[in-house]
Short mmCIF file of C-alpha atoms and ligand atoms in Angstrom, two decimals:
data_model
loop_
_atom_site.label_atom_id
_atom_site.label_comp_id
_atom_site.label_asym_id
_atom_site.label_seq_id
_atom_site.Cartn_x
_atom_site.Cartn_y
_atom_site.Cartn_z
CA UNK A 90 22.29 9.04 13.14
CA UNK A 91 24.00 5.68 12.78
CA UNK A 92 24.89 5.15 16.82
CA UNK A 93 24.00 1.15 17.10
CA UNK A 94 23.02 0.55 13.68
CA UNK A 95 24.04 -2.92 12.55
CA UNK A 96 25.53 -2.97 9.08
CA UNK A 97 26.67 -5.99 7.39
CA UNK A 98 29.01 -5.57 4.90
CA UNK A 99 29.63 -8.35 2.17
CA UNK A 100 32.29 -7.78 -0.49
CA UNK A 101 32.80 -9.44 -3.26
CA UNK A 102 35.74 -10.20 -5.62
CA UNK A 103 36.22 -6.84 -7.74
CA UNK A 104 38.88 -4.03 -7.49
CA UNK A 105 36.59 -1.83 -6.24
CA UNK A 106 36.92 -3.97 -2.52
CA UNK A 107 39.91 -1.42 -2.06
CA UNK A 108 37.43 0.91 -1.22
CA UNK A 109 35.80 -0.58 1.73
CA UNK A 110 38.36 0.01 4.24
CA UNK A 111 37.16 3.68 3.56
CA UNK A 112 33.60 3.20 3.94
CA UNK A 113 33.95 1.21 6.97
CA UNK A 114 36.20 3.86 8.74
CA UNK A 115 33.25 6.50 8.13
CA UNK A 116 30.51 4.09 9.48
CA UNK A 117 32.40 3.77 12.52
CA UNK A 118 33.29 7.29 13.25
CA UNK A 119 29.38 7.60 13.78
CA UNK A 120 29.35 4.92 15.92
CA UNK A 121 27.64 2.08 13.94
CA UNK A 122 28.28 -1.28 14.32
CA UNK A 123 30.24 -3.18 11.31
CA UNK A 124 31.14 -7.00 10.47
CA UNK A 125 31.95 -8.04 7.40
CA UNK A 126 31.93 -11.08 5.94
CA UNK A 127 33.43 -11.40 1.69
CA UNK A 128 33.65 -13.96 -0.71
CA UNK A 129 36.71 -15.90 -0.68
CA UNK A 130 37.98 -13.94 -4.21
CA UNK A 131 37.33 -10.57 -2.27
CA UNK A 132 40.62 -11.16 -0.22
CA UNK A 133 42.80 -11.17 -3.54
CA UNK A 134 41.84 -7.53 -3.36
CA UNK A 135 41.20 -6.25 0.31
CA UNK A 136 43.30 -8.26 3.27
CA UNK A 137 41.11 -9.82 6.43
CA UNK A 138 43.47 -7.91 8.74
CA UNK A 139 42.68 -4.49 7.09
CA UNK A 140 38.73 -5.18 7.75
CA UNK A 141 38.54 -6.49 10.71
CA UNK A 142 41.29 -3.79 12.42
CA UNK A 143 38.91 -1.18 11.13
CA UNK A 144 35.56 -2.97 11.69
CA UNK A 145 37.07 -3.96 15.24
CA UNK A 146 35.48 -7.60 14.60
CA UNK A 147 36.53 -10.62 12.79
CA UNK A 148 35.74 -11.13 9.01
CA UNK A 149 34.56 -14.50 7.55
CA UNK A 150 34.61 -16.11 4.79
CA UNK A 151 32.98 -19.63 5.12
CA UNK A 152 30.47 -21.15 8.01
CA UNK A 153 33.08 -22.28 10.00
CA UNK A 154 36.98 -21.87 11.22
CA UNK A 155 39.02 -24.77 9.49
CA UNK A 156 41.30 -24.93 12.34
CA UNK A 157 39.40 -24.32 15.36
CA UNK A 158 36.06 -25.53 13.66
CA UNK A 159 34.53 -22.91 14.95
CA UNK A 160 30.52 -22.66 13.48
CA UNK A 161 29.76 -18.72 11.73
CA UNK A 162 25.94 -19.35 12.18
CA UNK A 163 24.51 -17.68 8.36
CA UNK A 164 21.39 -17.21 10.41
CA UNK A 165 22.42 -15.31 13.48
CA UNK A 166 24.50 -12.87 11.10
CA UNK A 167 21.19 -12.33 8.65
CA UNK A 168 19.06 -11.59 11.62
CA UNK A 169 21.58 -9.81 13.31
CA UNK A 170 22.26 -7.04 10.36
CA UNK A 171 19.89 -3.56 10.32
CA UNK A 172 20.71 -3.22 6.37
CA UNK A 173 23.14 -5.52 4.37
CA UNK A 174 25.21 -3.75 1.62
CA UNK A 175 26.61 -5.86 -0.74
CA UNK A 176 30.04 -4.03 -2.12
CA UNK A 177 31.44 -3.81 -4.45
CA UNK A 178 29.11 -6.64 -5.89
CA UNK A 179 30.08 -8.49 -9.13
CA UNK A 180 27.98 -9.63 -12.12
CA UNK A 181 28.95 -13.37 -10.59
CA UNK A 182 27.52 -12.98 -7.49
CA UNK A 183 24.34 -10.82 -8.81
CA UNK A 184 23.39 -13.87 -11.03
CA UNK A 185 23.84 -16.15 -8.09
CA UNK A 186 21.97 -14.06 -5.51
CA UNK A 187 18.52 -13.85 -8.14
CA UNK A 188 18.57 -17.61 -8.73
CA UNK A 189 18.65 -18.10 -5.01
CA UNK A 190 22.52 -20.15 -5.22
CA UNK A 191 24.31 -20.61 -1.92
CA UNK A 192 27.63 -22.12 -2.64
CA UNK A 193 29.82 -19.60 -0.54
CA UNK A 194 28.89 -18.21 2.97
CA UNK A 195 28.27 -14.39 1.60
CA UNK A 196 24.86 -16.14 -0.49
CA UNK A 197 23.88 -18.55 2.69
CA UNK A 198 23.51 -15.29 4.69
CA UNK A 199 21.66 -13.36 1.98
CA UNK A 200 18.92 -15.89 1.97
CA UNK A 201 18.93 -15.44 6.07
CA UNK A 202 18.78 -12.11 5.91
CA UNK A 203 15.54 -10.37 6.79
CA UNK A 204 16.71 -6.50 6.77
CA UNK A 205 16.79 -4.69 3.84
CA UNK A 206 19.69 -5.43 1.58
CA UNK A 207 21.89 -2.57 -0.60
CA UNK A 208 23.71 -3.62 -3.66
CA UNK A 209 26.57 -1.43 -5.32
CA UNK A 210 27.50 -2.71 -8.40
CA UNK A 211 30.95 -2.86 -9.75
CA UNK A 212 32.15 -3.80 -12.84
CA UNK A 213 33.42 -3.12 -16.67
CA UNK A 214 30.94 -1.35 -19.05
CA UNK A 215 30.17 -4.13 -21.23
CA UNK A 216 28.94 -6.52 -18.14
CA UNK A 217 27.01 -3.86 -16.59
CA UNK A 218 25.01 -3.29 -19.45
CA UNK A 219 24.64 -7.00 -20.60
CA UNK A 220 21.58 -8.30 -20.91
CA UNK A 221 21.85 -10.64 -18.04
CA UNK A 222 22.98 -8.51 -15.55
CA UNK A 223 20.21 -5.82 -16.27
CA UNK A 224 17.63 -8.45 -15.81
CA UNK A 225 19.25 -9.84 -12.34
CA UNK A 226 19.32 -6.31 -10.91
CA UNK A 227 15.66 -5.62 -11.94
CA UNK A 228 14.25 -9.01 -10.57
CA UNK A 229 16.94 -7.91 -7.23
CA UNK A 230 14.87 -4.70 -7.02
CA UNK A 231 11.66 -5.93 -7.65
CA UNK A 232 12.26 -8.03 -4.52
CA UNK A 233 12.99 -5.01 -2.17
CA UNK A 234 16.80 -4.79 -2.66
CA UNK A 235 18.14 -1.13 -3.22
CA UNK A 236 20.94 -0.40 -5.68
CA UNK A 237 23.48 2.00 -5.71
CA UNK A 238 23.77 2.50 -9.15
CA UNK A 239 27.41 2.54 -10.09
CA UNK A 240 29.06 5.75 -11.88
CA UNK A 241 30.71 6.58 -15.05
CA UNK A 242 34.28 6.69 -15.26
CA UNK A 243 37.49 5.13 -15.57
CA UNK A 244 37.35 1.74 -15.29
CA UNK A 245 40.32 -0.81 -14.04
CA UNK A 246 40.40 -2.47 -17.52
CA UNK A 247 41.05 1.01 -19.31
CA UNK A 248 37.60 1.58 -20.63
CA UNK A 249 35.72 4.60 -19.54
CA UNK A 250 31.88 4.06 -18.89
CA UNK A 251 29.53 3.27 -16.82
CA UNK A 252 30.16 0.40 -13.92
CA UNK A 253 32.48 2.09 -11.11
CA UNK A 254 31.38 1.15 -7.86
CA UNK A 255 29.76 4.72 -6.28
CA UNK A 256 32.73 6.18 -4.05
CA UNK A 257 32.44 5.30 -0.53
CA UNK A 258 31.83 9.01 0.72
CA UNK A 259 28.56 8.71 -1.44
CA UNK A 260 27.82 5.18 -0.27
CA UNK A 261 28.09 6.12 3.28
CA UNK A 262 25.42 8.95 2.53
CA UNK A 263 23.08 6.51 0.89
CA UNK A 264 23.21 4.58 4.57
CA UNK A 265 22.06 7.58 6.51
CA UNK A 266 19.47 8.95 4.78
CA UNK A 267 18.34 5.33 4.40
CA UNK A 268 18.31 5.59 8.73
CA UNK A 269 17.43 8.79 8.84
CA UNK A 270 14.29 7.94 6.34
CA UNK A 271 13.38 5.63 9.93
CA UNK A 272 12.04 8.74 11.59
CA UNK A 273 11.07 10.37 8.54
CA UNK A 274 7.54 10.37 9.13
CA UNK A 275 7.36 10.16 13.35
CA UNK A 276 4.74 12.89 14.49
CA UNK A 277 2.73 11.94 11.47
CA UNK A 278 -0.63 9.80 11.67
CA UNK A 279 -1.75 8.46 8.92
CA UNK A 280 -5.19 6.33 7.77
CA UNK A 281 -4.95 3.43 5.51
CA UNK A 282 -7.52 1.21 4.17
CA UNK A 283 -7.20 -1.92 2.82
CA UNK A 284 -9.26 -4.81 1.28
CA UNK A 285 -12.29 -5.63 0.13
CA UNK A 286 -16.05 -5.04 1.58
CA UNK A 287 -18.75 -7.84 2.14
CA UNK A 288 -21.78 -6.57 1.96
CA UNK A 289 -25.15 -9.11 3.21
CA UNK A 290 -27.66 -10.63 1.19
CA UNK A 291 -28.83 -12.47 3.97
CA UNK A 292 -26.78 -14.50 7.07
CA UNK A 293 -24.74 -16.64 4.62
CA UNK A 294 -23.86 -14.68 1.34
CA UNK A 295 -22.78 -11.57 0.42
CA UNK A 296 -21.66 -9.46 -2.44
CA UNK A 297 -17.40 -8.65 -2.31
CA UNK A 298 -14.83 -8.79 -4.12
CA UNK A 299 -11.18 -10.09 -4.82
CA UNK A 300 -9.20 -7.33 -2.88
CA UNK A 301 -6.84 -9.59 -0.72
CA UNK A 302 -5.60 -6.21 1.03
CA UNK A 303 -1.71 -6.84 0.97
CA UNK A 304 -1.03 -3.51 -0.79
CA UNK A 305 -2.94 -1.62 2.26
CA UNK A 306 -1.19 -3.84 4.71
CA UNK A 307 2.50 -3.11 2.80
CA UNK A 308 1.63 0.91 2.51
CA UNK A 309 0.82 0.52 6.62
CA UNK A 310 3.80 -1.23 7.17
CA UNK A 311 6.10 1.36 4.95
CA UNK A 312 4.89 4.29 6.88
CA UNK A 313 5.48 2.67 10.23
CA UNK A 314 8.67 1.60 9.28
CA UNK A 315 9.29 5.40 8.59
CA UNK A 316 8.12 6.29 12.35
CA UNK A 317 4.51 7.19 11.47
CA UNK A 318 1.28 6.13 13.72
CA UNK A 319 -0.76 4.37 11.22
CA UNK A 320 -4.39 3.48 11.63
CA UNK A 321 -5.49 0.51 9.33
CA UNK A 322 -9.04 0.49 8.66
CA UNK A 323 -9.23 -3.31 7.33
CA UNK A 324 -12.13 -5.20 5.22
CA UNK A 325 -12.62 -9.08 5.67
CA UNK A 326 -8.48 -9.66 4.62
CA UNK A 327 -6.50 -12.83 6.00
CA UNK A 328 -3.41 -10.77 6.68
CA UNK A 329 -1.64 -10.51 9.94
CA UNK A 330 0.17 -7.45 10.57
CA UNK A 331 1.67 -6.62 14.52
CA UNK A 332 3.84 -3.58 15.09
CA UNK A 333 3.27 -1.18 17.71
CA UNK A 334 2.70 1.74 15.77
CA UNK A 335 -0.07 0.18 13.71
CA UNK A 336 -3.70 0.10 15.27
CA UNK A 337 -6.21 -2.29 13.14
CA UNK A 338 -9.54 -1.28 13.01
CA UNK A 339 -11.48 -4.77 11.16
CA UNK A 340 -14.62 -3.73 9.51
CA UNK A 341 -17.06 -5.61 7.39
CA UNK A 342 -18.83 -3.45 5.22
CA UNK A 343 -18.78 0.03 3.22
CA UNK A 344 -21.06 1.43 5.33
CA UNK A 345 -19.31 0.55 8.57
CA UNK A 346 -15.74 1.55 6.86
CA UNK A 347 -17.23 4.81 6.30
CA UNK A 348 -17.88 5.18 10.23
CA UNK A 349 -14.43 4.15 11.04
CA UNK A 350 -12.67 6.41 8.47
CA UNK A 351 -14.41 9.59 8.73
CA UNK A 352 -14.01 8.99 12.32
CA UNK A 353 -9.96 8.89 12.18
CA UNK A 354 -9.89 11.56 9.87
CA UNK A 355 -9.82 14.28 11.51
CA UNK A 356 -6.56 13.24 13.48
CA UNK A 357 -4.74 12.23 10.25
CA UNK A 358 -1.88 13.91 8.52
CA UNK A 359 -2.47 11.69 5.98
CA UNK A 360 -4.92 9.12 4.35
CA UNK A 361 -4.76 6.76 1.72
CA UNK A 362 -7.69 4.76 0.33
CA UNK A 363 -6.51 1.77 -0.70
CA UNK A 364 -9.97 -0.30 -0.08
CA UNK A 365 -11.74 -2.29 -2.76
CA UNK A 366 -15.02 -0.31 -1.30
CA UNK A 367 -18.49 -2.05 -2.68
CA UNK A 368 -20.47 0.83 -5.10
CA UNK A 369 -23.51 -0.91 -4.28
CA UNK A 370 -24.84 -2.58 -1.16
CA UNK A 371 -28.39 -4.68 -0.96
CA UNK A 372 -31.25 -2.44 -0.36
CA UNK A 373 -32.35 -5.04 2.81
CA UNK A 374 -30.43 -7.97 4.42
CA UNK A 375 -32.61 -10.79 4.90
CA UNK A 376 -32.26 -12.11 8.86
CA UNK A 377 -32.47 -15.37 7.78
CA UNK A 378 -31.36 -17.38 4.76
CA UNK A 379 -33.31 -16.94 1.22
CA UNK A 380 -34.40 -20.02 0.11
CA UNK A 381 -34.31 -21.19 -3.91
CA UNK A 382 -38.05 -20.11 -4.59
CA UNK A 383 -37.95 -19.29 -8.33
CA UNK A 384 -35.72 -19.80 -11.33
CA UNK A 385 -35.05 -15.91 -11.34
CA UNK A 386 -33.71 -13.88 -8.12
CA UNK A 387 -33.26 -9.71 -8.63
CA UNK A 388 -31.57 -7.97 -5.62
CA UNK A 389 -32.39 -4.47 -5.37
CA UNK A 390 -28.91 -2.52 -4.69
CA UNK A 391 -28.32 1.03 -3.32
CA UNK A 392 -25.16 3.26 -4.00
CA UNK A 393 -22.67 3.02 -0.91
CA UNK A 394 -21.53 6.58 0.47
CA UNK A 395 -18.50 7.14 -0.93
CA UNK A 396 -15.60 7.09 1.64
CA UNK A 397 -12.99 9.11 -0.62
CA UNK A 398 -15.12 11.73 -1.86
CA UNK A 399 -15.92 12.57 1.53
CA UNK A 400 -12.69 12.62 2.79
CA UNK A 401 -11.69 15.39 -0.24
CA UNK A 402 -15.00 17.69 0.71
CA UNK A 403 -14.24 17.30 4.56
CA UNK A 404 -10.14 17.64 4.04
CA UNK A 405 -8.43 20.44 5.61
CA UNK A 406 -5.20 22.42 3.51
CA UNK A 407 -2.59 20.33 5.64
CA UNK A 408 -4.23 17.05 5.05
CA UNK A 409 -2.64 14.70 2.15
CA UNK A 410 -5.43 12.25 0.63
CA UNK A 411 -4.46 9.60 -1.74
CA UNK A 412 -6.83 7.37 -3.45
CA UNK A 413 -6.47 4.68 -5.82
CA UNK A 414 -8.15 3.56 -9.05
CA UNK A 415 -8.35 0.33 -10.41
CA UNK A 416 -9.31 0.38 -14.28
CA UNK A 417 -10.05 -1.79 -17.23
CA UNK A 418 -10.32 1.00 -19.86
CA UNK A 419 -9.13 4.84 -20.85
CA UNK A 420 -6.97 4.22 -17.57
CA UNK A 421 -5.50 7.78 -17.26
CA UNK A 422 -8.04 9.71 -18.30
CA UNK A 423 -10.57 8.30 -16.15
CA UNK A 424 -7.95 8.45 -12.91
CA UNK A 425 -7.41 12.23 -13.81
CA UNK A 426 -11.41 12.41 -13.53
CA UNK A 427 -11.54 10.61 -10.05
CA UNK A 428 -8.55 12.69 -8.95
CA UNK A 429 -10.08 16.20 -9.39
CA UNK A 430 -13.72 14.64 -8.42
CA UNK A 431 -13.00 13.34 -5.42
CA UNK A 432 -10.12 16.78 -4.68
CA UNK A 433 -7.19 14.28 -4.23
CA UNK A 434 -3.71 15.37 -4.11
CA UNK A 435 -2.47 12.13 -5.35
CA UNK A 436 -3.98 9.29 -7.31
CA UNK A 437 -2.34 5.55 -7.30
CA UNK A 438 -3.43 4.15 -10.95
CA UNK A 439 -3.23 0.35 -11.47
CA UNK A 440 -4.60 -1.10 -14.46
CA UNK A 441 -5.50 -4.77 -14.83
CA UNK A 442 -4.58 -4.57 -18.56
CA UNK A 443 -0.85 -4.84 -17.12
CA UNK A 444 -0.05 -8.46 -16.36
CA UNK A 445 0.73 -9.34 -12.33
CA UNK A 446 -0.94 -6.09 -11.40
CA UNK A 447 -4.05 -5.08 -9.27
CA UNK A 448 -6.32 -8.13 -7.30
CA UNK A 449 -4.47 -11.46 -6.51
CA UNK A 450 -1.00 -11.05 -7.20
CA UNK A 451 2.06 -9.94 -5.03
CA UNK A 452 3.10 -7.78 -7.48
CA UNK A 453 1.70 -4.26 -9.08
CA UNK A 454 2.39 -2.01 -11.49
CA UNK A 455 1.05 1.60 -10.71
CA UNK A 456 1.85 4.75 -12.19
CA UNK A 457 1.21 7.93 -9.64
CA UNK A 458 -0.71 10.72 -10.91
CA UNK A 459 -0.30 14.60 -9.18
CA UNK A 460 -3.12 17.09 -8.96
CA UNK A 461 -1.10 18.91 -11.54
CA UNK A 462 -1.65 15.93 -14.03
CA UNK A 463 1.53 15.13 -13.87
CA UNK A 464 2.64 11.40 -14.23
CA UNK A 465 4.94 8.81 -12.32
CA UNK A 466 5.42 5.14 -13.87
CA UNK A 467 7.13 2.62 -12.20
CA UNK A 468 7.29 -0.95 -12.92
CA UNK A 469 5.98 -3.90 -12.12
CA UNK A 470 6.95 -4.75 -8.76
CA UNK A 471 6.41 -6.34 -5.02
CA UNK A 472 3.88 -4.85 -3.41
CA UNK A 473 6.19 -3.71 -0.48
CA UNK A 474 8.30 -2.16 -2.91
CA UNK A 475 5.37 -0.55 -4.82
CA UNK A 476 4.24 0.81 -0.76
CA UNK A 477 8.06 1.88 -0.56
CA UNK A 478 7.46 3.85 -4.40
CA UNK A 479 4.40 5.69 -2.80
CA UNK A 480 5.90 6.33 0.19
CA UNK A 481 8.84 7.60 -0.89
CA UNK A 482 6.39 9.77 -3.21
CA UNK A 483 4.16 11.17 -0.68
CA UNK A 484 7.82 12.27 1.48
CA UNK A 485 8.36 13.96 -1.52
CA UNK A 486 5.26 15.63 -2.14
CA UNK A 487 5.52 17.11 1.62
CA UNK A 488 9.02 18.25 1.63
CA UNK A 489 10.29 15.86 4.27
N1 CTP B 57 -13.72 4.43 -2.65
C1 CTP B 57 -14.26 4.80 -1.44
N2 CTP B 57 -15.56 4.57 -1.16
C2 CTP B 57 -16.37 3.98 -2.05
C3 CTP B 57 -15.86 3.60 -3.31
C4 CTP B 57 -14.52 3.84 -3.57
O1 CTP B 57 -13.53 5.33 -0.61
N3 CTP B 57 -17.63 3.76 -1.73
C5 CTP B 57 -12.32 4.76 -2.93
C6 CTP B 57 -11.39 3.55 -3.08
O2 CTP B 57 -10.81 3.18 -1.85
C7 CTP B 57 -10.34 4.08 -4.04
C8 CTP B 57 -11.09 5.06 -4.89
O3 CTP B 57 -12.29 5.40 -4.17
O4 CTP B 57 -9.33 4.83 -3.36
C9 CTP B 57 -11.45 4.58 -6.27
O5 CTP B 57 -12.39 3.60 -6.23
P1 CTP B 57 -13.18 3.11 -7.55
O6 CTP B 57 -14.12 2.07 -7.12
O7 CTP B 57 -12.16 2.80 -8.60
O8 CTP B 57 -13.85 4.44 -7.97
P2 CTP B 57 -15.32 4.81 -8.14
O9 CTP B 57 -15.40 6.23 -7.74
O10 CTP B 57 -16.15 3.85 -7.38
O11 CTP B 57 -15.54 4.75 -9.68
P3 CTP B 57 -15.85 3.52 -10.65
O12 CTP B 57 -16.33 2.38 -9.81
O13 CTP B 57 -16.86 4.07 -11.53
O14 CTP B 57 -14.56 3.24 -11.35
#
C-alpha cells in the first residue's frame, strides 16, 4: 500500500516526539519513503541520529548546513512530500502555522507544501481545549488539513485528559487508509455538473445566474483523486481543471446540459447534480439583437426539462444520484421534498441564510440529507473540503 509513497514528517517540540522513531520504523517496513525535518526544540526530545538511521536520510532543521552551507530548498521538500504529517504538533506551532508565520524551516515548508497535510496534536488538557487552539485547528481544517485527534489519557504533566498524541500504531493506520482511499473509487465513473446556465434572449444577453462552478469542479477533482473516471458536464464557468481522469464536457444551456447528461448516464456509477440549472428558458431567441422599442419589455419564458428528475425516473438500483438544493426558506423541509420528488439517494442542502455559503464564496456550509431523512451537518468550510465531506459520504453510503 505505501511502496513509494513520500511522507514528510515534521516534529515538533513535545514529549510525544519519542514516539516517532516508532512510526517511522512501520512506514518503512512497507516500503515508503520518509524524511523528516523538526523544529529545532524537537531535538531536546528525539536525537537527529535516531531519525535519520531509521528514515535512512538526513533530518533538518533550518534551510541550510551552518558548516558546509549547504541550501535545504523549503520548496523542493513541499513539492516533493505525497502527505505531510505534522507530529506530535504543539499549540506553538498550530498558532503559527494558521497565521501563515515562517520563522523556523518546519513553517517555510508548510507554506510550500502542496500535498495534503496531517496534524496530530499533542499536548496538556488545558491547552488543547483553550480557546485559541480550538479555533487554530478549525480554521487548519477548514483549509484541507486532516487531524488526528489526540486521545485521552495520562498526560506527561500528571493530568489525565484529553491531548495525548494518537499512538503511532494508530497513526500509521490513518496513513494507509488515507493511500488506500487513492484507489477507493477506480472502476467507478461518475457524472458531475457544475455551474450555472445562460440561456439567450437574443445574440448578446441572456438570463443566468451566479453559480461560479468551483464546488462541481472540487467534487470532480475529489473523486478523481480517489481513482474514479469523472465526466464534468460544465456551464459557462472560468475554472480550469486538467487531470487525466477528468473529461469536460462545456455546455451553454439547460437544454443542451440535459443532452450531455442523460447521455453519460447510462455509463455512470454515480451522478451528482451540482449545476445552477435555469427553471425557465425564453420561449424564442431573437437572431439578432432587440432593440430599446418601448419603455416596457415582457419575455415569455418556458419551464426547462428538468435534468435531476430525469435522472431519478431513468436511474437503475446500482446507480447513486445526488442532487443539491440551494434555499432561502423552510430549508430542510423543502430539500426532504426535492429528495423524494426527484427519487434521490442523497441530497446536498446549502442555505444562503448561513454566511460564506452557496454562490460566490470559497467556502460552504451544507448539511447532507439520506433518503431515510436522516441528517449530516458539517461546517462551514473550503469547498474542496466540503467535496472531500461528500465524498467521503457517498464511500460511505456504498460500502467502499
Ligand atoms: N436541477 C436540474 N435541472 C433543472 C433544475 C435543477 O438538474 N432544470 C437540479 C440541480 O442541479 C440541483 C437540483 O436540481 O441538483 C435542485 O435544483 P433547484 O433549482 O434548487 O430545484 P428546483 O427543483 O428547480 O426547485 P426550486 O427552484 O423550486 O427550488
Amino acid at each position: 500500500m505505501l511502496k513509494g509513497k513520500k511522507i514528510l514528517i515534521g516534529i515538533t517540540g513535545s514529549i510525544a516526539a519519542y514516539k516517532i522513531p516508532l512510526l517511522i520504523r512501520l512506514l518503512k517496513k512497507e516500503d515508503a519513503e520518509v524524511r523528516v525535518i523538526a523544529t529545532p526544540s524537537a531535538f531536546e526530545f528525539v536525537t537527529p541520529l535516531t531519525l535519520s538511521a531509521l528514515s535512512g536520510n538526513p533530518v533538518s532543521i533550518e534551510s541550510h548546513d551552518k558548516i558546509t552551507g549547504e541550501w535545504h530548498s523549503h520548496i523542493e521538500l513541499g513539492l516533493w512530500a505525497d502527505l505531510f504529517l505534522i507530529a506530535p504538533v504543539t499549540a506553538n506551532t498550530l498558532a503559527k502555522l494558521r497565521a501563515g508565520i515562517a520563522d523556523n524551516y518546519l513553517l517555510t515548508v508548510f507554506l510550500s507544501a502542496r500535498c495534503k497535510v496531517m496534524l496530530a496534536p499533542a499536548m496538556d488538557l488545558d491547552m488543547y481545549n483553550h480557546p485559541s487552539t480550538i479555533d487554530n485547528i478549525s480554521a487548519l481544517q477548514k483549509r484541507g488539513a486532516i487531524l488526528i485527534s489526540p486521545t485521552h489519557g495520562e498526560l506527561a504533566s500528571g493530568l489525565c485528559g484529553e491531548g495525548r498524541m494518537e499512538e503511532p500504531e494508530a497513526i500509521f493506520n490513518i496513513i494507509r487508509s488515507y493511500f488506500k482511499q487513492g484507489i477507493q473509487f477506480s472502476g467507478f465513473r461518475v457524472l458531475v455538473t457544475a455551474g450555472p446556465t445562460y440561456e439567450p434572449i437574443d445574440p448578446v444577453r441572456f438570463i443566468g445566474n451566479h453559480s461560479s462552478g468551483l464546488m462541481g469542479f472540487e467534487l470532480a477533482k475529489a473523486f478523481a483523486a480517489r481513482g474514479a473516471h469523472v465526466d464534468l458536464v460544465a456551464g459557462p464557468v472560468n475554472l480550469k481543471l486538467n487531470h487525466p481522469l477528468v473529461d469536460i464536457y462545456p455546455v451553454t444551456t439547460a437544454a443542451e446540459m440535459f443532452e450531455k447528461v442523460s447521455l453519460l448516464f447510462t455509463q455512470s456509477t454515480i451522478a451528482v447534480m451540482c449545476a445552477a440549472v435555469a427553471d425557465y428558458t425564453p420561449e424564442t431567441t431573437s437572431d439578432i439583437k432587440l432593440k430599446k422599442t418601448a419603455n416596457k419589455l415582457t419575455l415569455n419564458l418556458v419551464e426547462t426539462r428538468d435534468i435531476l428528475m430525469h435522472l431519478g425516473k431513468v436511474k437503475k438500483n446500482d446507480q447513486f444520484l445526488v442532487g443539491f438544493a440551494l434555499e432561502t426558506n423552510d430549508a430542510r423541509q423543502n430539500a426532504i421534498k426535492k429528495l423524494h420528488n426527484k427519487n434521490l439517494d442523497l441530497i446536498v442542502l446549502n442555505t444562503l441564510e448561513d454566511q460564506g455559503a452557496g454562490f460566490k464564496h470559497d467556502t460552504n456550509k451544507v448539511s447532507l440529507i439520506n433518503s431515510d431523512e436522516s441528517v449530516v451537518d458539517f461546517e462551514l468550510k473550503s469547498k474542496s473540503a466540503v467535496a472531500e465531506d461528500i465524498v467521503n459520504h457517498i464511500a460511505k453510503s456504498l460500502s467502499i
